[in-house]
Amino acid sequence: MADKLRAQQQLENLQAKYIGTGHADTTKFEWTSNIARDSLASYIGHPPMLQYMAIGTGQPREKMRIQLLERMIQPVGPPPK
């Protein structure tokens, strides 16, 4: 019983510390938005990946970075009603 309680407390600590890990009340929309934002932030934060994407689309790297930043506003579309 103590192990189960300890595991639950560790999970709650992680969820409080890291927003993207979700919690019991996290909706599907919030979860997918967090995943998409994490991915976009990773692309922006790793210059070789950003350069690779820019070459693939035929755009300058800075323009690609701005497009990715703009997509972070609503990465999976508008929220459900």
PDB file of C-alpha atoms in Angstrom:
ATOM      1  CA  MET A   1       0.000   0.000   0.000  1.00  0.00           C
ATOM      2  CA  ALA A   2       2.848   2.368   0.810  1.00  0.00           C
ATOM      3  CA  ASP A   3       4.399   1.763  -2.625  1.00  0.00           C
ATOM      4  CA  LYS A   4       1.153   2.685  -4.354  1.00  0.00           C
ATOM      5  CA  LEU A   5       0.855   5.883  -2.296  1.00  0.00           C
ATOM      6  CA  ARG A   6       4.495   6.784  -2.993  1.00  0.00           C
ATOM      7  CA  ALA A   7       4.023   6.215  -6.725  1.00  0.00           C
ATOM      8  CA  GLN A   8       0.917   8.421  -6.704  1.00  0.00           C
ATOM      9  CA  GLN A   9       2.779  11.187  -4.868  1.00  0.00           C
ATOM     10  CA  GLN A  10       5.689  11.018  -7.324  1.00  0.00           C
ATOM     11  CA  LEU A  11       3.270  11.251 -10.250  1.00  0.00           C
ATOM     12  CA  GLU A  12       1.559  14.277  -8.698  1.00  0.00           C
ATOM     13  CA  ASN A  13       4.942  15.938  -8.125  1.00  0.00           C
ATOM     14  CA  LEU A  14       5.925  15.403 -11.763  1.00  0.00           C
ATOM     15  CA  GLN A  15       2.590  16.731 -12.976  1.00  0.00           C
ATOM     16  CA  ALA A  16       2.953  19.832 -10.816  1.00  0.00           C
ATOM     17  CA  LYS A  17       6.536  20.416 -11.952  1.00  0.00           C
ATOM     18  CA  TYR A  18       6.083  19.767 -15.685  1.00  0.00           C
ATOM     19  CA  ILE A  19       2.963  21.244 -17.277  1.00  0.00           C
ATOM     20  CA  GLY A  20       3.015  18.986 -20.338  1.00  0.00           C
ATOM     21  CA  THR A  21       2.677  15.744 -18.369  1.00  0.00           C
ATOM     22  CA  GLY A  22      -1.027  16.372 -17.869  1.00  0.00           C
ATOM     23  CA  HIS A  23      -3.263  15.332 -14.994  1.00  0.00           C
ATOM     24  CA  ALA A  24      -6.616  13.613 -14.470  1.00  0.00           C
ATOM     25  CA  ASP A  25      -8.565  16.629 -15.780  1.00  0.00           C
ATOM     26  CA  THR A  26      -6.480  17.160 -18.934  1.00  0.00           C
ATOM     27  CA  THR A  27      -8.671  17.130 -22.034  1.00  0.00           C
ATOM     28  CA  LYS A  28      -7.711  15.543 -25.330  1.00  0.00           C
ATOM     29  CA  PHE A  29      -7.432  19.010 -26.874  1.00  0.00           C
ATOM     30  CA  GLU A  30      -5.023  20.210 -24.155  1.00  0.00           C
ATOM     31  CA  TRP A  31      -2.959  17.036 -24.459  1.00  0.00           C
ATOM     32  CA  THR A  32      -2.608  17.275 -28.239  1.00  0.00           C
ATOM     33  CA  SER A  33      -1.856  21.009 -28.011  1.00  0.00           C
ATOM     34  CA  ASN A  34       0.944  20.344 -25.511  1.00  0.00           C
ATOM     35  CA  ILE A  35       2.420  17.611 -27.722  1.00  0.00           C
ATOM     36  CA  ALA A  36       2.297  19.850 -30.812  1.00  0.00           C
ATOM     37  CA  ARG A  37       3.817  22.832 -28.981  1.00  0.00           C
ATOM     38  CA  ASP A  38       6.597  20.659 -27.568  1.00  0.00           C
ATOM     39  CA  SER A  39       7.400  19.388 -31.058  1.00  0.00           C
ATOM     40  CA  LEU A  40       7.400  22.877 -32.574  1.00  0.00           C
ATOM     41  CA  ALA A  41       9.591  24.220 -29.764  1.00  0.00           C
ATOM     42  CA  SER A  42      12.022  21.359 -30.334  1.00  0.00           C
ATOM     43  CA  TYR A  43      12.231  22.119 -34.065  1.00  0.00           C
ATOM     44  CA  ILE A  44      12.913  25.790 -33.313  1.00  0.00           C
ATOM     45  CA  GLY A  45      15.420  24.993 -30.573  1.00  0.00           C
ATOM     46  CA  HIS A  46      17.543  22.667 -32.705  1.00  0.00           C
ATOM     47  CA  PRO A  47      19.123  24.721 -35.533  1.00  0.00           C
ATOM     48  CA  PRO A  48      20.084  21.710 -37.693  1.00  0.00           C
ATOM     49  CA  MET A  49      16.467  20.481 -37.670  1.00  0.00           C
ATOM     50  CA  LEU A  50      15.220  23.967 -38.449  1.00  0.00           C
ATOM     51  CA  GLN A  51      17.704  24.247 -41.334  1.00  0.00           C
ATOM     52  CA  TYR A  52      16.631  20.834 -42.649  1.00  0.00           C
ATOM     53  CA  MET A  53      12.962  21.885 -42.634  1.00  0.00           C
ATOM     54  CA  ALA A  54      13.809  25.213 -44.289  1.00  0.00           C
ATOM     55  CA  ILE A  55      15.725  23.496 -47.082  1.00  0.00           C
ATOM     56  CA  GLY A  56      12.890  21.010 -47.564  1.00  0.00           C
ATOM     57  CA  THR A  57      10.333  23.779 -47.970  1.00  0.00           C
ATOM     58  CA  GLY A  58      12.651  26.036 -49.976  1.00  0.00           C
ATOM     59  CA  GLN A  59      12.386  28.953 -47.552  1.00  0.00           C
ATOM     60  CA  PRO A  60      14.915  30.932 -45.538  1.00  0.00           C
ATOM     61  CA  ARG A  61      15.549  29.550 -42.058  1.00  0.00           C
ATOM     62  CA  GLU A  62      14.279  32.689 -40.301  1.00  0.00           C
ATOM     63  CA  LYS A  63      11.009  32.621 -42.238  1.00  0.00           C
ATOM     64  CA  MET A  64      10.538  28.956 -41.286  1.00  0.00           C
ATOM     65  CA  ARG A  65      11.215  29.806 -37.632  1.00  0.00           C
ATOM     66  CA  ILE A  66       8.581  32.562 -37.668  1.00  0.00           C
ATOM     67  CA  GLN A  67       6.031  30.227 -39.282  1.00  0.00           C
ATOM     68  CA  LEU A  68       6.646  27.624 -36.590  1.00  0.00           C
ATOM     69  CA  LEU A  69       6.301  30.270 -33.869  1.00  0.00           C
ATOM     70  CA  GLU A  70       2.983  31.392 -35.337  1.00  0.00           C
ATOM     71  CA  ARG A  71       1.746  27.790 -35.442  1.00  0.00           C
ATOM     72  CA  MET A  72       2.383  27.538 -31.692  1.00  0.00           C
ATOM     73  CA  ILE A  73      -0.557  29.887 -31.022  1.00  0.00           C
ATOM     74  CA  GLN A  74      -3.150  27.291 -32.057  1.00  0.00           C
ATOM     75  CA  PRO A  75      -1.198  24.191 -33.050  1.00  0.00           C
ATOM     76  CA  VAL A  76      -4.224  21.881 -33.427  1.00  0.00           C
ATOM     77  CA  GLY A  77      -6.877  24.416 -34.356  1.00  0.00           C
ATOM     78  CA  PRO A  78      -9.433  26.309 -32.302  1.00  0.00           C
ATOM     79  CA  PRO A  79     -10.545  24.831 -28.974  1.00  0.00           C
ATOM     80  CA  PRO A  80     -13.720  22.746 -28.953  1.00  0.00           C
ATOM     81  CA  LYS A  81     -16.934  24.335 -27.751  1.00  0.00           C
TER      82      LYS A  81
END
